[in-house]
Amino acid sequence: MATHTISQRFNHSRVSLNEHLPVDHRLNQVYRLSAGVMGLALLVFGILGLVHQIGFFDTGGDTVAGLSTNGALSVVSIVVGLLLLYGMVRGGNFASTLNIVLGVLFLISGFVNLALLDTTHNFLAFKMQNVLFSFVVGLILMVFGMYGRVTGFLPHDNPYWKARHEVHEDV
């Protein structure tokens, strides 16, 4: 029986969010669907903002779909929407990780833009409804990105549970 140092045991038990999931795993559809729906919504919002020909850094309060917007926010929305749609097409862990990362960025954006409301630095023309939208989208993306990957109650056939409970035997 070989003895392990604490660091060896720690390194064997560490599980990364990038562990491999089979391509046809059922959670892949959750990651793809959430990325696709949010990406499509952001893409439509951005396109509608550009169609209204609002100034690029205009903070006049023009609204699209109930949210304040300008040309810069429309372009950012289109870019993020396309990125999410790419995540939907690629699927798997990429879509899941992309959802998590963009979800965190949406939450950070909500806090930053909350601090910038009613200041001259509010160049994306955010209003309170935009801040709330950022929080909601961020939480939705994070929840769906983490679904089946981050929890204490994973089923025993889940690849992440298997990786976390893998027995390492020395020969």
Coordinates of C-alpha atoms in Angstrom, one line a residue:
M1 CA 0.0 0.0 0.0
A2 CA 1.6 3.2 -1.1
T3 CA 1.3 6.4 0.9
H4 CA 0.2 9.7 -0.7
T5 CA 1.1 13.2 0.3
I6 CA -1.7 15.6 0.9
S7 CA -0.9 17.4 -2.3
Q8 CA -1.1 14.2 -4.4
R9 CA -4.5 13.4 -2.9
F10 CA -5.7 16.9 -3.5
N11 CA -4.6 16.9 -7.1
H12 CA -6.3 13.6 -7.7
S13 CA -9.6 14.7 -6.2
R14 CA -9.7 18.1 -8.0
V15 CA -12.4 18.3 -10.7
S16 CA -12.3 21.0 -13.3
L17 CA -15.4 22.4 -15.0
N18 CA -13.7 21.2 -18.2
E19 CA -14.1 17.5 -17.6
H20 CA -15.3 15.7 -20.7
L21 CA -19.0 15.0 -21.3
P22 CA -20.0 12.7 -24.1
V23 CA -21.4 14.7 -27.1
D24 CA -24.8 13.0 -26.9
H25 CA -25.1 13.6 -23.1
R26 CA -28.6 14.9 -22.2
L27 CA -27.3 18.0 -20.5
N28 CA -25.8 19.1 -23.7
Q29 CA -29.3 20.0 -24.9
V30 CA -29.8 22.2 -21.7
Y31 CA -26.6 24.1 -22.4
R32 CA -27.4 24.5 -26.1
L33 CA -31.0 25.6 -25.6
S34 CA -30.2 28.2 -23.0
A35 CA -27.4 29.6 -25.0
G36 CA -29.6 29.7 -28.1
V37 CA -32.6 31.3 -26.5
M38 CA -30.6 34.0 -24.8
G39 CA -28.4 34.6 -27.9
L40 CA -31.5 34.9 -30.1
A41 CA -33.1 37.4 -27.7
L42 CA -30.0 39.5 -27.5
L43 CA -29.5 39.4 -31.3
V44 CA -33.1 40.6 -31.9
F45 CA -32.7 43.3 -29.3
G46 CA -29.5 44.5 -30.9
I47 CA -30.9 44.4 -34.4
L48 CA -34.0 46.4 -33.4
G49 CA -31.7 49.0 -31.8
L50 CA -29.7 49.4 -35.0
V51 CA -32.9 49.5 -37.1
H52 CA -34.2 52.4 -35.0
Q53 CA -31.0 54.4 -36.0
I54 CA -30.3 55.6 -32.5
G55 CA -27.0 57.5 -32.1
F56 CA -24.0 55.3 -31.2
F57 CA -23.5 56.9 -27.8
D58 CA -26.9 58.6 -27.5
T59 CA -28.2 58.7 -23.9
G60 CA -31.5 60.3 -24.8
G61 CA -33.6 57.4 -23.5
D62 CA -34.7 55.7 -26.7
T63 CA -36.2 52.4 -25.9
V64 CA -36.5 49.0 -27.8
A65 CA -38.6 46.2 -26.3
G66 CA -39.0 48.2 -23.1
L67 CA -35.2 48.6 -22.6
S68 CA -33.2 51.8 -23.0
T69 CA -30.6 51.5 -25.8
N70 CA -28.2 53.2 -28.1
G71 CA -26.0 52.1 -31.0
A72 CA -23.2 50.9 -28.8
L73 CA -25.5 48.8 -26.6
S74 CA -27.0 47.4 -29.8
V75 CA -23.7 46.4 -31.2
V76 CA -22.6 44.8 -27.9
S77 CA -25.9 42.9 -27.8
I78 CA -25.4 41.6 -31.3
V79 CA -21.9 40.5 -30.6
V80 CA -22.8 38.7 -27.3
G81 CA -25.9 37.2 -29.1
L82 CA -23.8 35.8 -31.9
L83 CA -21.3 34.4 -29.3
L84 CA -24.1 32.6 -27.5
L85 CA -25.5 31.3 -30.8
Y86 CA -22.0 30.0 -31.6
G87 CA -22.1 28.3 -28.2
M88 CA -25.4 26.7 -29.1
V89 CA -23.9 25.3 -32.3
R90 CA -20.8 24.1 -30.7
G91 CA -22.6 22.7 -27.6
G92 CA -21.1 20.5 -24.9
N93 CA -18.8 21.9 -22.2
F94 CA -18.0 24.9 -24.4
A95 CA -21.7 26.1 -24.3
S96 CA -21.9 25.4 -20.5
T97 CA -18.7 27.3 -19.7
L98 CA -19.7 30.1 -22.1
N99 CA -23.0 30.4 -20.3
I100 CA -21.3 30.6 -16.9
V101 CA -18.7 33.1 -18.0
L102 CA -21.2 35.4 -19.8
G103 CA -23.6 35.0 -16.9
V104 CA -21.0 36.3 -14.5
L105 CA -20.1 39.2 -16.9
F106 CA -23.8 40.1 -17.1
L107 CA -24.0 40.3 -13.3
I108 CA -20.8 42.4 -13.2
S109 CA -22.3 44.6 -16.0
G110 CA -25.4 45.1 -14.0
F111 CA -23.5 46.2 -10.9
V112 CA -21.2 48.5 -12.9
N113 CA -24.0 50.1 -14.8
L114 CA -26.0 50.5 -11.6
A115 CA -23.2 52.6 -10.2
L116 CA -23.1 54.6 -13.5
L117 CA -26.8 55.4 -13.6
D118 CA -27.4 59.2 -13.8
T119 CA -23.7 59.9 -14.4
T120 CA -21.9 61.2 -17.5
H121 CA -20.1 57.8 -17.8
N122 CA -23.3 55.9 -18.7
F123 CA -22.3 55.6 -22.3
L124 CA -24.5 52.5 -22.9
A125 CA -27.7 54.5 -21.9
F126 CA -28.6 52.0 -19.1
K127 CA -31.6 52.7 -17.0
M128 CA -32.9 50.6 -14.1
Q129 CA -34.8 48.2 -16.3
N130 CA -31.5 47.5 -18.2
V131 CA -29.8 46.8 -14.9
L132 CA -32.5 44.4 -13.8
F133 CA -32.4 42.8 -17.3
S134 CA -28.6 42.3 -16.9
F135 CA -29.1 40.6 -13.5
V136 CA -31.9 38.3 -14.7
V137 CA -30.0 37.3 -17.9
G138 CA -26.8 36.8 -15.9
L139 CA -28.6 34.5 -13.4
I140 CA -30.4 32.6 -16.1
L141 CA -27.1 32.0 -18.0
M142 CA -25.3 31.0 -14.8
V143 CA -28.0 28.6 -13.7
F144 CA -28.3 26.8 -17.0
G145 CA -24.5 26.8 -17.5
M146 CA -24.0 25.2 -14.1
Y147 CA -26.9 22.8 -14.4
G148 CA -25.7 19.3 -13.9
R149 CA -22.2 20.4 -13.2
V150 CA -22.2 22.2 -9.9
T151 CA -24.3 20.6 -7.2
G152 CA -24.0 18.4 -4.2
F153 CA -26.7 16.0 -5.4
L154 CA -25.5 14.8 -8.8
P155 CA -26.8 11.3 -9.8
H156 CA -24.2 8.6 -9.7
D157 CA -24.3 8.2 -13.5
N158 CA -23.3 11.8 -14.0
P159 CA -19.8 12.2 -15.5
Y160 CA -18.9 14.9 -13.0
W161 CA -20.0 12.8 -10.0
K162 CA -17.9 9.9 -11.4
A163 CA -14.9 12.2 -11.8
R164 CA -15.2 13.5 -8.3
H165 CA -15.6 10.0 -6.7
E166 CA -13.1 8.2 -8.9
V167 CA -11.0 5.7 -6.9
H168 CA -7.3 6.0 -7.6
E169 CA -5.5 2.8 -6.9
D170 CA -1.8 2.3 -7.0
V171 CA -0.5 -0.8 -8.7

